[in-house]
Coordinates of C-alpha atoms and ligand atoms in Angstrom, one line a residue:
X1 CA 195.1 137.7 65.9
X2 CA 192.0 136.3 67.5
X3 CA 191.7 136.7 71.2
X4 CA 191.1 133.9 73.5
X5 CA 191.5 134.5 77.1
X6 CA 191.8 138.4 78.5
X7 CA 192.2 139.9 82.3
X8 CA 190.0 142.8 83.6
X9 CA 192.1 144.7 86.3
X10 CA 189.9 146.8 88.3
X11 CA 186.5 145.0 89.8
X12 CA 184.9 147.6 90.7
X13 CA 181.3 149.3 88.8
X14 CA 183.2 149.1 85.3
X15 CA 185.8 145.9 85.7
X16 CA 183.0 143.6 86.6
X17 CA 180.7 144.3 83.9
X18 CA 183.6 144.0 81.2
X19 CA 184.6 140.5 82.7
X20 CA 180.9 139.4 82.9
X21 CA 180.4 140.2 78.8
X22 CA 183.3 138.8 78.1
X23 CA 182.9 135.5 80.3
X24 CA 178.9 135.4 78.8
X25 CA 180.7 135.1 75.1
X26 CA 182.7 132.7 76.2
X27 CA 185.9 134.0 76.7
X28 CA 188.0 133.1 79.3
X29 CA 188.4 135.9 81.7
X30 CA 190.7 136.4 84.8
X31 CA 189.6 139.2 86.8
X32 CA 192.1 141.1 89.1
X33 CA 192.1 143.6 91.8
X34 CA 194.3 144.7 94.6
X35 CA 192.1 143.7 97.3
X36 CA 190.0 140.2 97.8
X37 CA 187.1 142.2 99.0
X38 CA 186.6 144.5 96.2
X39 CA 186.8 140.8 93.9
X40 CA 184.5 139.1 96.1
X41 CA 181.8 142.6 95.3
X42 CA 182.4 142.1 91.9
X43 CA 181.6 138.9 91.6
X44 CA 178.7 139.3 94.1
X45 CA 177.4 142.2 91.6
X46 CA 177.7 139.9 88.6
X47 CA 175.9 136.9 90.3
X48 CA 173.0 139.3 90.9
X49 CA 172.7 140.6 87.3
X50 CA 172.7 136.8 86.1
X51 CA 170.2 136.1 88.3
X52 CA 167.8 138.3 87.5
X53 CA 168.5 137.3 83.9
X54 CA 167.1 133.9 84.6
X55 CA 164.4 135.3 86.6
X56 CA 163.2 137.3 83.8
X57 CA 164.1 134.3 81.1
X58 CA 166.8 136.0 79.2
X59 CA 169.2 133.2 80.2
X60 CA 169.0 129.8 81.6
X61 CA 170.4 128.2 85.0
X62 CA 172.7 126.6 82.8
X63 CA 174.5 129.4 80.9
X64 CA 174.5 131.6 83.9
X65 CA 176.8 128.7 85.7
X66 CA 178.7 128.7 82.5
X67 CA 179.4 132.6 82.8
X68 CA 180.7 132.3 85.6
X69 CA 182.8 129.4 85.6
X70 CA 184.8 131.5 82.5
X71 CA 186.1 134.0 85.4
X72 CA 188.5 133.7 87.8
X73 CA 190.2 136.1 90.5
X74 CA 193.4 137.2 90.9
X75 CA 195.2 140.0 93.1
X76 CA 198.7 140.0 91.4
X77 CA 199.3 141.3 87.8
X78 CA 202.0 138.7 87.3
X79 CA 198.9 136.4 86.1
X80 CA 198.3 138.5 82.8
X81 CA 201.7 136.5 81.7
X82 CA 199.7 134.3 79.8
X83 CA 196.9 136.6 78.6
X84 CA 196.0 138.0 74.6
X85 CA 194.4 140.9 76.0
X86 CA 194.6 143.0 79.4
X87 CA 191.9 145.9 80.2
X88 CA 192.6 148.4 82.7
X89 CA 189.8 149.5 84.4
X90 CA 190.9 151.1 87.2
X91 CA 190.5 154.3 89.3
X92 CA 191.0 157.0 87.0
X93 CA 193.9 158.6 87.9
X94 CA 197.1 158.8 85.5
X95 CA 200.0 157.4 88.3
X96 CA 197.9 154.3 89.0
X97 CA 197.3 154.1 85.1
X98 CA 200.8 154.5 84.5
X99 CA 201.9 152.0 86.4
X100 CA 199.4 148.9 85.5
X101 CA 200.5 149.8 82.1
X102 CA 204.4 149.9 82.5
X103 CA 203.8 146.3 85.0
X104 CA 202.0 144.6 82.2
X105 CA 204.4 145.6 79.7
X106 CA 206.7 143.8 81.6
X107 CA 204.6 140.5 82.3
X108 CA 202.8 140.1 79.6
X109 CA 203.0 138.0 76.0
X110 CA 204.7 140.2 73.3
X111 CA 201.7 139.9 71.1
X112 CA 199.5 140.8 73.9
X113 CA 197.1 144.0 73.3
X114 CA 196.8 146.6 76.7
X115 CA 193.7 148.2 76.2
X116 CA 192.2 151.0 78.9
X117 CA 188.8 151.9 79.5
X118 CA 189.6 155.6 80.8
X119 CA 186.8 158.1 80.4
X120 CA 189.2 161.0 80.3
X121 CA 192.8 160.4 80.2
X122 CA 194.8 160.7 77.0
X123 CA 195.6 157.4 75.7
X124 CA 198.5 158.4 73.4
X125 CA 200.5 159.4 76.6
X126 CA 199.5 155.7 78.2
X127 CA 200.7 153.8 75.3
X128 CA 204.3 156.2 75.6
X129 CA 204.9 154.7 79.0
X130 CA 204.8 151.3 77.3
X131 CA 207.7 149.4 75.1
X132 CA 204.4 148.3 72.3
X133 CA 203.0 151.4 71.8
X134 CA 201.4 150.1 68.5
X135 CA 199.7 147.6 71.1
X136 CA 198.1 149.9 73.0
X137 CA 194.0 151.1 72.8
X138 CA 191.1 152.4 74.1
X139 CA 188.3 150.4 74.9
X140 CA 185.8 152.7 76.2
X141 CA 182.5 151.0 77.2
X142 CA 179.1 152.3 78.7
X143 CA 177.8 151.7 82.1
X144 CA 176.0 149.9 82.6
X145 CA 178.2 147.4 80.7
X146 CA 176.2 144.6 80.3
X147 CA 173.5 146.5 78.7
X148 CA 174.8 149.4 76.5
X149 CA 175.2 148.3 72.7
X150 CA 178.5 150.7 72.8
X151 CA 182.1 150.5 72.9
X152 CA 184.1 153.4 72.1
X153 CA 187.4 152.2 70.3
X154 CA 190.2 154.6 70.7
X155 CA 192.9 154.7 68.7
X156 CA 196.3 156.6 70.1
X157 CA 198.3 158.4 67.9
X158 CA 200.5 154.9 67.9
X159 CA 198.0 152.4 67.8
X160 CA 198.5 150.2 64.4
X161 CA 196.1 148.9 62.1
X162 CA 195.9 145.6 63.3
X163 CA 195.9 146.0 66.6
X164 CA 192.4 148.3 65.6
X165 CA 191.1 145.3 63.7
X166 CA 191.5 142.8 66.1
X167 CA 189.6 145.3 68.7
X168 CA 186.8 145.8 66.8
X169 CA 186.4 142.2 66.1
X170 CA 186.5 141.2 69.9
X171 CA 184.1 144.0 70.5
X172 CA 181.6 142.2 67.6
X173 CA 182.1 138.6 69.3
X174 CA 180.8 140.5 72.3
X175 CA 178.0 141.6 70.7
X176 CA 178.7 145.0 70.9
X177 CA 178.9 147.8 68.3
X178 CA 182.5 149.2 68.3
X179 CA 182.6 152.7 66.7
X180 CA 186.3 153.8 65.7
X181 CA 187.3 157.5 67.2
X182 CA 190.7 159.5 67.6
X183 CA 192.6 159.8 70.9
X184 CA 191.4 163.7 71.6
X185 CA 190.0 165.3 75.1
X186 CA 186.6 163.3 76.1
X187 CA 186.9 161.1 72.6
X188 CA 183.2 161.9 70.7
X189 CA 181.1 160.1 73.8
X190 CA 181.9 163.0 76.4
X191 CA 183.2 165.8 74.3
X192 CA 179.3 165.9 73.2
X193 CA 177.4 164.6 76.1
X194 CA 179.4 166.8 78.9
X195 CA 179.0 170.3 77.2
X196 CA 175.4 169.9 76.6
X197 CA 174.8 168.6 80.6
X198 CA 177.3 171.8 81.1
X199 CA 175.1 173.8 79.0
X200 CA 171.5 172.7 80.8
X201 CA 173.1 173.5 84.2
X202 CA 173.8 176.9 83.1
X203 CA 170.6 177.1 82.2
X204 CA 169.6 176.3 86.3
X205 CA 172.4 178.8 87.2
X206 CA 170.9 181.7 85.2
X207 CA 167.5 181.6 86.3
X208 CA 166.1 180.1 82.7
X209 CA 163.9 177.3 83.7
X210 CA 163.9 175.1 87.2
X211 CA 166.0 171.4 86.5
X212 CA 162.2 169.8 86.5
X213 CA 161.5 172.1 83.3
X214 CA 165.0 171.9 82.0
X215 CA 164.8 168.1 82.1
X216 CA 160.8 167.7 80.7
X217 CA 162.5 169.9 77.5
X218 CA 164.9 167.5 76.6
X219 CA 163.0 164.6 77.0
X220 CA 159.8 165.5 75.5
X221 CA 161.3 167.2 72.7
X222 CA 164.4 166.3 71.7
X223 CA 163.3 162.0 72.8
X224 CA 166.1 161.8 75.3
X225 CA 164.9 158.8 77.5
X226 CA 166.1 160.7 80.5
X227 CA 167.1 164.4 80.8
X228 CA 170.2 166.4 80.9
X229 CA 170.5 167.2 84.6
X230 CA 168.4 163.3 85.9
X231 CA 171.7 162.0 84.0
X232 CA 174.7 164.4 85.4
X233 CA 173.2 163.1 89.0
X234 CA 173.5 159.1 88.3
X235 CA 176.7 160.2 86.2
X236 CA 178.3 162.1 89.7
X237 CA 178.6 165.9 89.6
X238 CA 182.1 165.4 90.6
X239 CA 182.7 163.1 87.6
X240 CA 181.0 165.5 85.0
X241 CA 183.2 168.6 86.4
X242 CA 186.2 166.5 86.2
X243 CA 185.6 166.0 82.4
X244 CA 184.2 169.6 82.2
X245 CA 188.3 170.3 83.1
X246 CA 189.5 167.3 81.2
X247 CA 187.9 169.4 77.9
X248 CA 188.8 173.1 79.2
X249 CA 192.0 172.2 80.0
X250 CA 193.1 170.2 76.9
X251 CA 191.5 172.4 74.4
X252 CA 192.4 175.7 76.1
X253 CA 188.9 177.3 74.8
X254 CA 186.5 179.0 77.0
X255 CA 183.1 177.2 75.2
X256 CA 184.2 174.4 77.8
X257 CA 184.3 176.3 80.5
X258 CA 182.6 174.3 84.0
X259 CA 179.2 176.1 85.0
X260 CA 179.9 177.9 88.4
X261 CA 176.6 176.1 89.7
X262 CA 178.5 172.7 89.1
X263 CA 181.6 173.7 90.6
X264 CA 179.6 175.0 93.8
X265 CA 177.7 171.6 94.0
X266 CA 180.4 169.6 94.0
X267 CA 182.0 172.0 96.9
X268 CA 179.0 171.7 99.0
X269 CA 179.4 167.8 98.5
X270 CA 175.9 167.3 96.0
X271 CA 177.7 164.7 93.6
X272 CA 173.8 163.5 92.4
X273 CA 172.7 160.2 93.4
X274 CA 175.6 158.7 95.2
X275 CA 175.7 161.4 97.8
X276 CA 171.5 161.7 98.5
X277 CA 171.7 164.8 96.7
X278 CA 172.2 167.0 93.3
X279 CA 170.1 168.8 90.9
X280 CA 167.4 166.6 92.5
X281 CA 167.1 164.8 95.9
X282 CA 167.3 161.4 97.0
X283 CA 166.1 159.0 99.6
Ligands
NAD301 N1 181.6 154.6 86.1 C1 181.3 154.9 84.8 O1 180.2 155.3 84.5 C2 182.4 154.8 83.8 C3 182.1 154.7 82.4 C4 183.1 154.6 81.5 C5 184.4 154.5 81.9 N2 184.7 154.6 83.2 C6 186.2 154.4 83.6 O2 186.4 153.1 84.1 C7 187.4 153.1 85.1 C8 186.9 152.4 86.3 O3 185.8 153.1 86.8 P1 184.8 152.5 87.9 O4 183.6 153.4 87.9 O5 184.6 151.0 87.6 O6 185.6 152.7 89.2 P2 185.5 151.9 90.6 O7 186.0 152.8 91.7 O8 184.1 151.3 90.8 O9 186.5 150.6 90.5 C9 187.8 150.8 90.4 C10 188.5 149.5 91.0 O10 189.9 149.5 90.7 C11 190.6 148.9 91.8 N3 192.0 149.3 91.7 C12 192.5 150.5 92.0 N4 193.8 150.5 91.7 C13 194.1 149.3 91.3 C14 195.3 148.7 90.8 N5 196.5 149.3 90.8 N6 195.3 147.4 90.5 C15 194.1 146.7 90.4 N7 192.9 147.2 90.8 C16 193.0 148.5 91.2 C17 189.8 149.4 93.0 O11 190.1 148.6 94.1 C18 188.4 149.3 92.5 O12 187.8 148.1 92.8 C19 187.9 154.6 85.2 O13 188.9 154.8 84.4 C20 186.6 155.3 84.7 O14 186.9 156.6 84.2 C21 183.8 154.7 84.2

């Protein structure tokens, strides 16, 4: 099957990038969320990104107006009914999941493909909620969106064949570099990246080296363009413990355990850049 025209629910950080790649490759993209404000932000985010895209010459006036004539908004999930492909990308939290899923199993075409963008959640149990299992996928894409080369593709213990291939070749017409994984606790992406930021805040916590030092290691040495602790900051504390529990939890084995130093940050309300303050401050 070759997709044609998709629907991004959720506008928020994540939503809006996916419907601006998708809209840029000429796809014809309907972009939903519950309320006309959080739309409006989204599509006030995009327009800034395409600007500056002109600005700097990586894209005309023209193909900028041409990106965003491919989207348009809609605050009712009744208008995936005539859509190939649906991503969720919405708060992540398994009831709301749940029930965007079990609505646009109702809604949409048969041949339709649901696909989520969950950093965390398990999507074997997603596609169970559904009546096309086999139809169900995750699509797990980098933020920022328009920029990262990535997309995670996640197949559930359910997923079919085809509904893989036809994945990875949407993910190529984007321009993107899909990389095939297994439905498991934080996929490959986090189940890596999360214990080592883990590991380098356990480091802070036991005195080893100050988050300056931990961070000038990793970069210098290892070539990380930025270090462990600068990226659990722009990430949000709060989002890295989550995960940290996501991988303790669903494993059962202590090597994931959350650094006590995390858990305490994230008490005291130092979730990293949003909140002024983590590992390092901000104005
Ligand atoms: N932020 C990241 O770096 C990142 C990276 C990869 C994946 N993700 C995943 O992407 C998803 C979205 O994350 P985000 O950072 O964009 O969140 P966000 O909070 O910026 O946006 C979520 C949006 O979903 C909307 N929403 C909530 N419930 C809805 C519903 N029932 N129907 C329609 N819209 C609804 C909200 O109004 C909001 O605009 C999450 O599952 C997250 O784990 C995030």
């Amino acid at each position: 099957m070759t997709i044609k025209n998709i629907m991004v629910i959720g506008a928020g950080q994540m939503g809006s990038g996916i419907a601006q790649v998708f809209a840029q490759s000429g796809f014809d993209v309907k972009l939903n969320d519950l309320s006309e404000e959080a739309l409006q932000e989204g599509l006030a985010s995009m327009e800034k990104i395409l600007s500056r895209n002109v600005e700097k010459g990586r894209m005309t006036e023209g193909e900028k107006t041409a990106t965003l004539d491919n989207i348009t908004t809609s605050t009712s999930l009744d208008d995936a009914s005539d859509r190939d492909l649906v991503i969720e990308a919405v708060v992540e939290n398994m009831d709301v999941k749940t029930q965007v899923f079990q609505k646009l199993d109702e809604v949409t075409p048969e041949h339709a493909i649901l696909a989520t963008n969950t950093s965390s959640l398990p999507i074997t149990d997603i596609a169970a909620v559904t009546k096309r299992p086999d139809q169900v996928i995750g699509m797990h894409f980098m933020n920022p969106v328009p920029v990262m080369k990535l997309v995670e593709v996640i197949r559930a213990i359910q997923t079919s064949d085809e509904t893989y291939q036809t994945i990875e070749e949407t993910a190529k017409a984007l321009g993107k570099m899909p990389v095939e994984v297994n439905d498991y606790p934080g996929f490959v992406s986090n189940r890596v990246l999360m214990p080592m930021i883990n590991e380098a805040i356990y480091t802070v916590y036991e005195g080893v080296a100050e988050p300056e030092a931990v961070d000038e290691v990793m970069k210098l040495g290892m070539n990380h363009p930025m270090g462990p602790l600068t990226l659990a900051d722009f990430i949000g504390l709060d989002t890295c413990l989550y995960i940290m529990e996501v991988l303790y939890e669903g494993f059962g084995d202590s090597k994931y355990r959350p650094c006590p130093l995390l858990k305490k940050y994230v008490s005291a309300g130092w979730l990293g850049k949003k909140s002024g303050r983590g590992f390092y401050v901000y104005e």
